Coordinates of C-alpha atoms in Angstrom, one line a residue:
Chain A
M10 CA -12.0 -0.7 16.6
R11 CA -14.8 0.0 14.2
R12 CA -16.8 1.7 16.9
M13 CA -13.8 3.9 17.7
V14 CA -13.4 4.8 14.0
R15 CA -17.0 5.9 13.9
S16 CA -16.8 8.0 17.1
E17 CA -16.8 11.8 17.2
G18 CA -13.6 11.8 19.3
Y19 CA -11.8 10.0 16.4
A20 CA -13.2 12.5 13.9
R21 CA -11.8 15.3 16.1
A22 CA -8.4 13.6 16.4
R23 CA -8.4 13.5 12.6
L24 CA -9.2 17.2 12.5
I25 CA -6.2 18.0 14.7
N26 CA -4.2 15.7 12.6
A27 CA -5.3 17.7 9.5
L28 CA -4.1 20.9 11.2
I29 CA -0.8 19.4 12.0
F30 CA -0.4 18.2 8.4
A31 CA -1.2 21.6 7.1
A32 CA 1.2 23.3 9.4
L33 CA 3.9 20.8 8.6
G34 CA 3.3 21.1 4.8
A35 CA 3.5 24.9 5.0
A36 CA 6.7 24.7 7.1
I37 CA 8.4 22.2 4.6
C38 CA 7.4 24.4 1.6
Y39 CA 8.7 27.5 3.3
R40 CA 12.0 26.0 4.5
T41 CA 12.7 24.3 1.2
V42 CA 12.1 27.4 -0.8
A43 CA 14.1 29.5 1.6
A44 CA 17.1 27.1 1.2
A45 CA 16.9 26.4 -2.5
R46 CA 14.9 29.4 -3.9
L47 CA 12.5 28.6 -6.6
S48 CA 14.7 26.1 -8.4
L49 CA 14.2 22.5 -9.6
T50 CA 16.1 21.4 -6.5
A51 CA 13.2 22.7 -4.4
L52 CA 10.6 20.8 -6.4
P53 CA 10.4 17.5 -4.4
G54 CA 10.3 19.4 -1.1
V55 CA 7.5 21.8 -2.4
V56 CA 5.5 18.8 -3.7
L57 CA 5.8 17.1 -0.4
G58 CA 4.6 20.2 1.4
L59 CA 1.7 20.5 -1.0
A60 CA 0.8 16.8 -0.7
L61 CA 0.7 17.3 3.1
I62 CA -1.7 20.2 2.7
G63 CA -3.8 18.2 0.3
L64 CA -4.0 15.4 2.8
A65 CA -5.1 18.0 5.4
V66 CA -7.9 19.1 3.1
V67 CA -9.0 15.5 2.6
R68 CA -9.0 14.9 6.4
F69 CA -10.9 18.2 6.9
R70 CA -13.6 17.2 4.4
A71 CA -13.9 13.8 6.1
Y72 CA -14.4 15.6 9.4
A73 CA -17.0 17.9 7.9
R74 CA -18.8 14.9 6.4
T75 CA -18.9 13.1 9.8
K76 CA -20.2 16.3 11.4
R77 CA -23.0 16.6 8.9
S78 CA -24.1 13.0 9.2
Chain B
M24 CA -3.0 -7.4 -2.7
A25 CA -3.2 -7.7 1.1
A26 CA -5.6 -10.4 2.0
S27 CA -8.2 -10.5 4.7
A28 CA -7.9 -14.3 4.7
L29 CA -4.8 -16.4 4.5
G30 CA -6.5 -19.0 2.6
Q31 CA -9.8 -18.3 0.8
R32 CA -12.1 -21.4 0.9
V33 CA -13.1 -21.0 -2.7
V34 CA -15.9 -23.6 -2.9
E35 CA -17.4 -22.8 0.4
E36 CA -18.0 -19.1 -0.5
P37 CA -19.6 -18.7 -3.9
S38 CA -19.6 -14.9 -3.3
L39 CA -17.5 -12.9 -1.0
R40 CA -19.1 -11.3 2.1
R41 CA -19.2 -7.5 2.0
S42 CA -17.7 -6.6 5.3
V43 CA -14.9 -4.2 4.5
T44 CA -15.6 -0.7 5.8
P45 CA -14.0 2.6 4.7
W46 CA -11.2 2.2 7.3
G47 CA -10.9 -1.5 6.4
S48 CA -10.6 -0.6 2.7
F49 CA -7.8 1.9 3.6
A50 CA -6.1 -0.6 5.8
W51 CA -6.3 -3.3 3.2
G52 CA -4.6 -1.1 0.7
Y53 CA -2.1 0.4 3.2
S54 CA -0.9 -3.0 4.5
D55 CA 0.1 -3.7 0.9
V56 CA 1.3 -0.5 -0.7
G57 CA 2.6 0.9 2.7
A58 CA 5.1 -2.0 2.9
D59 CA 6.7 -1.0 -0.4
I60 CA 8.6 2.0 0.9
F61 CA 10.3 -0.4 3.4
V62 CA 11.8 -2.1 0.4
G63 CA 12.1 0.7 -2.1
L64 CA 13.9 3.4 -0.1
G65 CA 17.3 1.7 0.1
L66 CA 17.2 0.5 -3.5
V67 CA 16.4 3.9 -4.8
L68 CA 19.1 5.6 -2.6
G69 CA 21.6 3.1 -3.9
A70 CA 20.7 3.8 -7.6
A71 CA 19.7 7.5 -7.7
A72 CA 21.9 8.9 -4.9
G73 CA 21.3 12.7 -4.6
A74 CA 18.3 12.6 -7.0
S75 CA 16.4 9.9 -5.0
N76 CA 13.7 12.4 -4.1
V77 CA 13.3 13.4 -7.8
A78 CA 13.0 9.7 -8.7
F79 CA 10.3 9.3 -6.1
L80 CA 8.6 12.4 -7.3
F81 CA 8.5 11.2 -10.9
A82 CA 7.3 7.8 -10.0
G83 CA 4.9 9.4 -7.5
I84 CA 3.2 11.5 -10.1
V85 CA 2.7 8.4 -12.3
Y86 CA 1.4 6.6 -9.2
V87 CA -1.2 9.3 -8.6
C88 CA -2.4 8.8 -12.1
I89 CA -2.5 5.0 -11.6
G90 CA -4.3 5.4 -8.3
L91 CA -6.9 7.7 -9.9
A92 CA -7.4 5.1 -12.7
Y93 CA -7.8 2.2 -10.3
T94 CA -10.2 4.2 -8.1
E95 CA -12.4 5.0 -11.1
L96 CA -12.4 1.5 -12.4
A97 CA -12.8 -0.2 -9.0
A98 CA -15.7 2.0 -8.1
A99 CA -17.4 1.4 -11.6
Y100 CA -16.6 -2.4 -11.7
P101 CA -16.4 -3.5 -8.1
V102 CA -15.3 -7.1 -8.7
A103 CA -12.2 -9.0 -7.5
G104 CA -9.7 -9.4 -10.2
G105 CA -8.3 -5.9 -10.4
G106 CA -6.3 -4.8 -13.4
Q107 CA -6.6 -8.2 -15.1
Y108 CA -10.4 -7.8 -15.1
F109 CA -10.4 -4.2 -16.3
V110 CA -8.1 -5.1 -19.2
F111 CA -10.1 -8.3 -20.0
R112 CA -13.3 -6.3 -20.1
G113 CA -11.9 -3.2 -22.0
L114 CA -9.5 -4.8 -24.5
G115 CA -10.5 -8.5 -24.8
D116 CA -9.3 -11.9 -24.0
I117 CA -5.7 -11.9 -25.1
F118 CA -4.8 -8.5 -23.6
G119 CA -6.7 -9.6 -20.4
F120 CA -4.4 -12.6 -20.4
I121 CA -1.2 -10.6 -20.9
A122 CA -2.2 -8.1 -18.2
G123 CA -3.1 -10.9 -15.8
W124 CA 0.1 -12.8 -16.6
A125 CA 2.1 -9.6 -15.8
V126 CA 0.2 -9.2 -12.5
L127 CA 1.0 -12.9 -11.8
L128 CA 4.7 -12.2 -12.3
D129 CA 4.4 -9.3 -9.8
F130 CA 2.5 -11.5 -7.3
T131 CA 5.2 -14.2 -7.4
I132 CA 7.9 -11.5 -7.0
D133 CA 5.8 -10.0 -4.2
I134 CA 6.0 -13.3 -2.3
V135 CA 9.8 -13.5 -2.5
L136 CA 10.8 -9.8 -2.4
F137 CA 8.7 -9.1 0.8
A138 CA 9.8 -12.4 2.5
W139 CA 13.4 -11.5 1.7
S140 CA 13.0 -8.0 3.0
C141 CA 11.1 -9.2 6.1
I142 CA 14.2 -11.3 7.0
D143 CA 16.4 -8.3 6.2
Y144 CA 14.4 -6.2 8.8
L145 CA 14.6 -8.9 11.4
S146 CA 18.4 -9.2 10.8
K147 CA 18.7 -5.7 12.3
L148 CA 17.8 -7.4 15.6
I149 CA 19.1 -10.9 14.9
P150 CA 22.4 -10.4 13.0
V151 CA 22.8 -14.1 12.1
L152 CA 19.9 -13.5 9.5
S153 CA 22.0 -10.9 7.6
F154 CA 22.1 -11.6 3.9
V155 CA 25.6 -10.2 3.5
A156 CA 27.2 -12.0 6.4
H157 CA 25.3 -15.3 6.2
P158 CA 23.8 -15.8 2.8
W159 CA 22.9 -19.5 3.3
V160 CA 21.1 -18.8 6.5
H161 CA 19.2 -16.0 4.9
F162 CA 18.3 -18.2 1.9
C163 CA 17.1 -21.0 4.1
V164 CA 15.0 -18.7 6.3
V165 CA 13.4 -17.0 3.3
L166 CA 12.7 -20.4 1.7
T167 CA 11.1 -21.6 5.0
V168 CA 8.9 -18.4 5.2
I169 CA 7.7 -19.0 1.6
G170 CA 7.0 -22.7 2.3
G171 CA 5.2 -21.8 5.5
L172 CA 3.0 -19.2 3.8
A173 CA 2.2 -21.7 1.0
A174 CA 1.2 -24.3 3.6
L175 CA -0.9 -21.9 5.6
N176 CA -2.7 -20.8 2.5
I177 CA -3.3 -24.4 1.4
I178 CA -4.6 -25.4 4.8
G179 CA -6.8 -22.3 4.7
V180 CA -5.9 -20.6 8.0
R181 CA -7.8 -17.4 8.3
E182 CA -6.0 -14.1 9.1
S183 CA -8.2 -11.6 10.8
S184 CA -9.1 -8.5 8.9
A185 CA -8.9 -6.7 12.2
F186 CA -5.2 -7.7 12.5
N187 CA -4.5 -6.0 9.1
E188 CA -6.3 -2.9 10.4
I189 CA -4.3 -2.8 13.7
V190 CA -0.9 -3.3 12.0
S191 CA -1.7 -0.6 9.4
G192 CA -2.9 1.8 12.1
L193 CA 0.3 1.1 14.2
D194 CA 2.5 1.6 11.1
V195 CA 0.9 4.9 10.1
V196 CA 1.5 6.2 13.6
S197 CA 5.0 4.9 13.7
E198 CA 6.0 6.2 10.3
T199 CA 4.4 9.6 11.1
S200 CA 6.4 9.7 14.3
I201 CA 9.7 8.9 12.6
L202 CA 9.1 11.6 10.0
F203 CA 7.9 14.1 12.6
F204 CA 10.9 13.7 14.9
G205 CA 13.2 13.5 11.8
F206 CA 11.9 16.7 10.2
L207 CA 11.7 18.5 13.6
F208 CA 15.1 17.8 15.0
A209 CA 17.5 16.6 12.3
F210 CA 16.3 17.9 8.9
D211 CA 18.4 20.6 7.3
P212 CA 17.2 22.0 3.9
E213 CA 20.6 23.4 3.2
L214 CA 22.1 19.8 3.5
L215 CA 19.3 18.5 1.2
V216 CA 20.2 21.1 -1.5
H217 CA 23.9 20.4 -1.0
T218 CA 23.4 16.6 -1.3
M219 CA 21.3 17.0 -4.4
Q220 CA 24.0 19.2 -6.0
I221 CA 27.1 17.1 -5.1
A222 CA 25.6 13.6 -5.5
W223 CA 23.4 14.1 -8.6
P224 CA 23.6 10.8 -10.5
S225 CA 24.3 10.1 -14.2
T226 CA 21.3 9.9 -16.5
F227 CA 21.5 6.1 -16.3
G228 CA 21.5 6.3 -12.5
L229 CA 18.5 8.5 -12.5
M230 CA 16.6 6.3 -14.9
N231 CA 17.5 3.3 -12.8
G232 CA 16.3 5.1 -9.7
V233 CA 13.0 6.0 -11.3
S234 CA 12.4 2.5 -12.4
L235 CA 13.1 1.2 -8.9
A236 CA 11.0 4.0 -7.3
I237 CA 7.9 2.7 -8.9
I238 CA 8.1 -0.5 -6.7
S239 CA 7.4 1.8 -3.7
F240 CA 3.9 2.4 -5.2
V241 CA 3.0 -1.1 -6.4
G242 CA 0.0 -2.8 -4.8
L243 CA -2.9 -0.7 -6.0
E244 CA -4.4 -4.0 -7.2
S245 CA -5.5 -4.3 -3.5
I246 CA -8.0 -1.4 -3.9
S247 CA -9.8 -3.3 -6.6
Q248 CA -9.2 -6.7 -4.9
A249 CA -11.0 -5.3 -1.9
A250 CA -13.8 -3.8 -4.0
Q251 CA -15.8 -7.1 -4.1
E252 CA -15.8 -7.2 -0.3
T253 CA -16.4 -3.5 0.4
Q254 CA -19.8 -2.2 1.5
R255 CA -21.2 0.4 -1.0
P256 CA -18.0 0.3 -3.0
A257 CA -18.9 3.1 -5.4
S258 CA -19.0 5.5 -2.5
V259 CA -16.4 4.0 -0.2
I260 CA -13.6 3.3 -2.6
P261 CA -13.0 6.8 -3.9
R262 CA -13.0 8.2 -0.3
S263 CA -10.5 5.7 1.1
S264 CA -8.4 5.6 -2.1
I265 CA -7.7 9.3 -2.2
G266 CA -6.5 9.2 1.4
L267 CA -4.4 6.2 0.7
I268 CA -2.8 7.7 -2.5
L269 CA -1.8 10.9 -0.7
T270 CA -0.5 9.1 2.4
I271 CA 1.7 6.8 0.4
L272 CA 3.0 9.7 -1.8
I273 CA 3.8 11.7 1.3
F274 CA 5.7 8.9 3.0
A275 CA 7.8 8.2 -0.1
L276 CA 8.6 11.9 -0.7
A277 CA 9.2 12.5 3.0
Y278 CA 11.5 9.5 3.5
S279 CA 13.6 10.3 0.5
N280 CA 13.9 14.0 1.4
L281 CA 14.7 13.1 5.0
A282 CA 17.4 10.6 3.9
L283 CA 19.1 13.2 1.8
G284 CA 18.9 16.1 4.2
M285 CA 19.1 14.6 7.7
H286 CA 22.0 14.9 10.1
P287 CA 22.3 11.5 11.8
W288 CA 22.0 11.5 15.6
H289 CA 25.0 9.2 16.0
A290 CA 28.2 9.1 14.0
L291 CA 27.9 6.7 11.0
P292 CA 30.3 3.8 10.6
K293 CA 33.1 4.5 8.1
D294 CA 33.0 2.8 4.7
A295 CA 35.3 -0.1 3.6
L296 CA 38.0 2.4 2.6
G297 CA 37.8 4.2 6.0
H298 CA 36.0 7.3 4.6
T299 CA 33.2 9.0 6.3
Q300 CA 30.0 8.4 4.5
P301 CA 26.8 10.4 4.3
L302 CA 23.5 8.9 5.6
W303 CA 22.0 8.4 2.2
Q304 CA 25.0 6.4 1.0
Y305 CA 25.0 4.3 4.2
L306 CA 21.3 3.5 3.7
G307 CA 21.8 2.6 0.0
N308 CA 24.7 0.2 0.5
Q309 CA 24.2 -3.6 0.3
D310 CA 24.3 -4.1 4.0
N311 CA 21.4 -1.7 4.7
N312 CA 19.4 -1.3 1.5
G313 CA 17.0 -4.1 2.4
A314 CA 16.1 -2.5 5.8
A315 CA 16.7 1.2 5.0
V316 CA 13.6 2.5 7.0
A317 CA 14.7 0.7 10.2
V318 CA 18.3 2.1 9.8
L319 CA 17.0 5.6 9.1
A320 CA 14.7 5.5 12.1
S321 CA 17.5 4.5 14.4
Y322 CA 19.4 7.7 13.5
V323 CA 16.5 10.0 14.2
P324 CA 17.2 12.1 17.4
Y325 CA 15.5 11.0 20.6
F326 CA 13.0 8.8 18.9
G327 CA 15.7 6.7 17.3
T328 CA 16.6 4.7 20.5
L329 CA 13.0 3.4 20.7
A330 CA 12.6 3.1 16.9
A331 CA 15.7 0.9 16.6
L332 CA 13.9 -1.7 18.7
Y333 CA 10.4 -1.8 17.3
V334 CA 10.6 -0.6 13.7
P335 CA 12.4 -3.8 12.5
V336 CA 9.6 -5.9 14.1
L337 CA 6.8 -3.7 12.8
G338 CA 8.4 -3.5 9.3
A339 CA 8.9 -7.3 9.3
I340 CA 5.2 -7.9 10.2
L341 CA 3.9 -5.5 7.5
L342 CA 6.3 -7.1 5.0
L343 CA 5.1 -10.6 6.0
I344 CA 1.5 -9.6 5.4
S345 CA 2.5 -8.2 2.0
S346 CA 4.3 -11.4 1.2
N347 CA 1.3 -13.4 2.1
S348 CA -0.9 -11.2 0.0
G349 CA 1.3 -12.3 -3.0
V350 CA 0.5 -16.0 -2.2
F351 CA -3.2 -15.2 -1.8
G352 CA -3.4 -12.8 -4.7
S353 CA -1.6 -15.0 -7.2
S354 CA -3.9 -18.0 -6.5
R355 CA -7.0 -15.8 -6.7
I356 CA -6.0 -14.2 -10.0
A357 CA -5.1 -17.6 -11.5
Y358 CA -8.4 -18.9 -10.3
A359 CA -10.3 -16.0 -11.9
M360 CA -8.3 -16.3 -15.1
S361 CA -9.0 -20.0 -15.2
G362 CA -12.7 -19.3 -14.8
A363 CA -12.5 -16.9 -17.8
Q364 CA -10.8 -19.7 -19.8
L365 CA -7.5 -17.7 -20.0
L366 CA -5.6 -20.3 -18.1
P367 CA -6.2 -24.1 -17.9
S368 CA -8.9 -25.4 -15.5
L369 CA -6.1 -27.0 -13.5
F370 CA -5.7 -23.6 -11.7
Q371 CA -9.3 -23.9 -10.5
R372 CA -8.8 -27.3 -8.9
V373 CA -9.3 -27.2 -5.2
H374 CA -7.8 -29.4 -2.5
P375 CA -10.3 -32.2 -1.6
R376 CA -9.9 -31.7 2.1
F377 CA -9.1 -28.1 2.6
R378 CA -11.1 -26.8 -0.4
T379 CA -8.5 -24.1 -1.3
P380 CA -6.9 -23.6 -4.7
A381 CA -3.9 -25.7 -3.8
V382 CA -2.6 -26.2 -7.3
S383 CA -2.5 -22.4 -7.9
I384 CA -0.9 -21.8 -4.5
A385 CA 1.8 -24.5 -5.0
A386 CA 2.5 -23.5 -8.6
F387 CA 3.0 -19.8 -8.0
C388 CA 5.0 -20.4 -4.7
G389 CA 7.1 -22.8 -6.8
V390 CA 7.8 -19.9 -9.3
G391 CA 8.6 -17.7 -6.3
V392 CA 11.2 -20.3 -5.1
V393 CA 12.8 -20.4 -8.6
E394 CA 13.1 -16.6 -8.4
L395 CA 14.6 -16.8 -4.9
V396 CA 17.2 -19.2 -6.2
F397 CA 18.1 -16.9 -9.1
A398 CA 18.3 -13.9 -6.7
S399 CA 20.4 -15.8 -4.1
L400 CA 22.7 -17.7 -6.4
P401 CA 25.5 -15.1 -6.8
S402 CA 25.9 -14.8 -3.1
L403 CA 25.8 -18.6 -2.5
S404 CA 28.2 -19.6 -5.3
P405 CA 31.3 -17.5 -6.3
P406 CA 31.4 -18.9 -9.9
V407 CA 27.8 -17.7 -10.5
K408 CA 28.7 -14.3 -9.1
L409 CA 31.3 -14.0 -11.9
V410 CA 28.7 -15.0 -14.5
Y411 CA 26.3 -12.3 -13.1
A412 CA 29.1 -9.8 -13.0
H413 CA 29.9 -10.5 -16.7
F414 CA 26.4 -10.6 -18.1
F415 CA 24.2 -8.7 -15.7
R416 CA 26.4 -5.8 -14.5
G417 CA 26.8 -7.6 -11.2
E418 CA 23.1 -7.3 -10.3
S419 CA 22.0 -9.8 -7.7
G420 CA 19.7 -10.5 -4.8
I421 CA 17.2 -7.9 -3.9
T422 CA 18.0 -5.8 -7.1
F423 CA 17.2 -8.8 -9.3
L424 CA 13.8 -9.0 -7.6
G425 CA 13.2 -5.3 -7.8
D426 CA 14.0 -5.4 -11.6
L427 CA 11.3 -7.9 -12.2
Y428 CA 8.8 -6.3 -9.8
A429 CA 9.2 -3.0 -11.7
F430 CA 8.8 -4.7 -15.1
G431 CA 5.6 -6.6 -14.1
A432 CA 4.0 -3.5 -12.5
A433 CA 4.9 -1.2 -15.4
A434 CA 3.6 -3.7 -18.0
S435 CA 0.3 -4.3 -16.3
Y436 CA -0.4 -0.6 -15.4
S437 CA 0.3 0.3 -19.0
F438 CA -2.6 -2.0 -20.1
V439 CA -4.8 -0.6 -17.4
F440 CA -4.6 2.9 -18.7
I441 CA -5.4 1.8 -22.2
A442 CA -8.3 -0.3 -20.8
L443 CA -9.6 2.8 -19.0
I444 CA -9.7 4.8 -22.2
A445 CA -11.3 1.9 -24.1
L446 CA -14.0 1.5 -21.4
R447 CA -14.7 5.2 -21.4
L448 CA -15.4 5.0 -25.1
N449 CA -17.1 1.7 -25.3
D450 CA -18.9 1.5 -22.0
A451 CA -20.0 5.0 -21.4
Q452 CA -23.3 3.8 -20.0
S453 CA -21.8 2.3 -16.9
P454 CA -22.2 4.9 -14.1
R455 CA -19.0 6.2 -12.7
K456 CA -19.4 7.8 -9.3
F457 CA -15.7 8.8 -9.4
K458 CA -14.0 10.0 -12.6
M459 CA -10.4 11.0 -13.1
P460 CA -10.2 14.8 -13.5
F461 CA -9.5 16.7 -16.7
N462 CA -11.7 15.1 -19.3
V463 CA -12.5 16.2 -22.9
P464 CA -16.2 15.5 -23.8
F465 CA -17.0 14.5 -27.4
T466 CA -19.4 12.3 -29.3
Y467 CA -18.2 8.7 -30.2
R468 CA -20.5 6.4 -32.2
G469 CA -23.5 8.5 -31.3
N470 CA -22.7 8.6 -27.6
R471 CA -21.4 11.4 -25.4
V472 CA -18.2 10.3 -23.9
E473 CA -15.4 11.9 -22.0
F474 CA -11.8 11.3 -23.0
P475 CA -9.5 11.1 -19.9
L476 CA -6.4 13.3 -20.3
V477 CA -4.9 12.1 -17.0
A478 CA -4.9 8.5 -18.3
V479 CA -2.9 9.6 -21.3
L480 CA -0.4 11.4 -19.0
G481 CA -0.3 8.3 -16.8
F482 CA 0.3 6.0 -19.8
C483 CA 3.2 8.1 -21.0
G484 CA 4.7 8.1 -17.5
I485 CA 4.4 4.4 -17.0
A486 CA 5.5 3.6 -20.5
S487 CA 8.6 5.7 -19.9
I488 CA 9.2 3.8 -16.6
L489 CA 8.8 0.5 -18.5
A490 CA 11.4 1.8 -21.0
F491 CA 13.8 2.9 -18.2
T492 CA 13.4 -0.6 -16.7
M493 CA 14.3 -2.2 -20.0
I494 CA 17.3 0.1 -20.5
T495 CA 18.8 0.0 -17.1
H496 CA 18.0 -3.5 -15.7
A497 CA 20.1 -6.2 -17.4
I498 CA 18.0 -9.0 -15.9
G499 CA 14.6 -7.3 -16.1
R500 CA 15.1 -6.8 -19.8
I501 CA 15.6 -10.5 -20.4
A502 CA 13.5 -12.2 -17.7
G503 CA 10.5 -10.0 -17.9
P504 CA 9.8 -10.2 -21.6
T505 CA 10.7 -13.9 -21.5
W506 CA 7.9 -14.4 -18.9
I507 CA 5.4 -12.6 -21.1
V508 CA 6.4 -14.4 -24.3
C509 CA 6.3 -17.9 -22.6
G510 CA 2.9 -17.0 -21.2
I511 CA 1.5 -15.9 -24.6
V512 CA 2.8 -19.2 -26.2
G513 CA 1.2 -21.2 -23.5
Y514 CA -2.1 -19.2 -23.8
M515 CA -2.2 -19.8 -27.6
V516 CA -1.5 -23.6 -27.2
Y517 CA -4.2 -23.8 -24.5
R518 CA -6.8 -21.9 -26.5
R519 CA -6.1 -23.9 -29.7
Y520 CA -6.3 -27.1 -27.8
K521 CA -9.7 -26.1 -26.3
G522 CA -11.0 -24.9 -29.7
L523 CA -11.4 -21.4 -28.5
P524 CA -10.5 -18.3 -30.5
V525 CA -6.8 -17.6 -30.1
L526 CA -6.4 -14.0 -31.0
R527 CA -10.1 -12.9 -30.9
S528 CA -12.3 -12.8 -27.8
Q529 CA -15.1 -15.1 -26.9
P530 CA -18.6 -13.5 -26.8
H531 CA -19.3 -12.0 -23.4
D532 CA -22.6 -10.5 -22.2
W533 CA -21.1 -7.5 -20.4
R534 CA -24.6 -5.9 -19.8
K535 CA -25.8 -8.8 -17.8
A536 CA -22.4 -9.0 -16.0
Q537 CA -22.6 -5.3 -15.1
I538 CA -26.1 -5.6 -13.7
N539 CA -25.1 -8.6 -11.6
I540 CA -22.0 -6.7 -10.4
L541 CA -24.0 -3.7 -9.3
R542 CA -26.8 -5.7 -7.8
A543 CA -24.3 -7.8 -5.8
A544 CA -22.5 -4.6 -4.6
G545 CA -25.8 -3.3 -3.3
E546 CA -25.5 -0.3 -5.6
L547 CA -29.1 -0.4 -6.7
E548 CA -29.3 3.3 -7.6
L549 CA -26.4 2.9 -9.9
M550 CA -28.0 -0.2 -11.4
D551 CA -31.1 1.8 -12.2
E552 CA -29.0 4.5 -13.7
Y553 CA -27.2 1.9 -15.8
L554 CA -30.4 0.3 -17.0
T555 CA -31.7 3.8 -18.0
N556 CA -28.5 4.6 -19.8
V557 CA -28.6 1.3 -21.7
S558 CA -32.3 1.7 -22.8
R559 CA -31.6 5.3 -23.9
M560 CA -28.6 4.1 -25.9
D561 CA -30.7 1.3 -27.5
E562 CA -33.5 3.8 -28.4
R563 CA -31.0 6.0 -30.0
A564 CA -29.5 3.1 -32.0
A565 CA -33.0 2.0 -33.1
T566 CA -33.9 5.6 -34.2
V567 CA -30.6 5.8 -36.2
N568 CA -31.3 2.4 -37.8
A569 CA -34.9 3.3 -38.7
A570 CA -33.7 6.6 -40.3
A571 CA -31.1 4.8 -42.3
P572 CA -32.2 4.1 -46.0

């Protein structure tokens, strides 16, 4: 398991994961704002979308760090 | 709080082996905090209705602050003990005791609440285990689970850390799949907005929901518990913690938004009055609130058929690990507190044959059984149900446990924020590889320090959640403070009996302790940095003293 976690294939899988998270986050933000406009009702959905994008950034940085090392 | 070992052989291992990798550190935290949403979702939906996602958002923001605080402290002081140790070090003996005592309350609730919920999840496959239909069977099975975990911990059976990692990995994939299929095929933002508008709760309901939502984020102790067994903790902990914090926040927000805005794949059963009920209401009722994630997953299009079969089992395993971590964690904290002379040495006593802290394990599992009895009584005995209805607004079962869990967590986290601020001011020389963002630099007693604004925000947030808990939870407002007051009285009696200062702290050589901590962690660069900072500070103090008339 630990060997798999350290492999480049795993890092690439996480990169793909990051892209999916980013796309999902953007889609959730867009759909929520489209439905609720920029109101307080939209806030939880927008934060969810932003958190997904944030996780994508963390994953991408982890991938970049693995690539460097 | 998740443990890598079911029973830690305390005497055999004077120091813990550093074998936890970045993934292991993440998995350790995830297997504990990740289980919380399995319990919290149904409770919050039942309390906050259409504002459940707002309740999770509020608690989630506070949780991010708590997570950042724990990350900073665990990376700077990588020792097992968690919040109790940070408060002990930052605020002194008595506050260290109070924080540790509140954490102990949480650990004992952790044992019962997760064992209870584990059986609730299994009841979705084995209906005879249902709490509503067969309360006595449910009570006996939960009691057996607690007894079994206590016995395993006393015997010292080891649970593989790899098992934790595999279960956590499977759960992340599973939860991501549920959310992916749910959002892709059944989520309707218009329905979400509609639900939020028509089912917005009263202020009381919202406060109740927020106070219950915090239980979905409890377990950050595990980050610091794992610190003493993590390789290069100062570098690894911030990396794994940020991922963990975001993952848990996303799951909590995603599940609550999905529950409010999802069209169920199959028609839902009608309520007791024969009315059609929305999904969020179905998930929050007493039949389903203990196993809300499994029920939600079964109504996800396409994936639901498969999820209905395996999510209850996976959830039950994760919850069982979390329940075990309560047994393990309570005995470990009590052992550490006993070593610091905050609790009697009785709690350090080890079993002559198995060499595990048997007294601590038995004592805190015993407290857990008392809590189980209090939680189950209204369902087991109709007269008691009337008493609860009269005095406690009819709270019972899992809500009773949730009340106390929220109280213990909010109380201990409040102290951790204050300890973080105190340590920033009084221990500025300890190197911090990770710092909470948004700091204000200034000079304090001749030293340059940074005041953490996020800690103040977090403290205000968690203090308000503590206030919400006291306002909205009839049992939590009585039982929680009673636990703390009884603990303080016991502490005072013990310290007086031992001839130790009661309200003041004993002298501690924190410099020596910090050097030992960093050396043991293998953080030699940080140790050098610490020594340099300390000698600079001493030189500055000597110069000031020499200049003084």
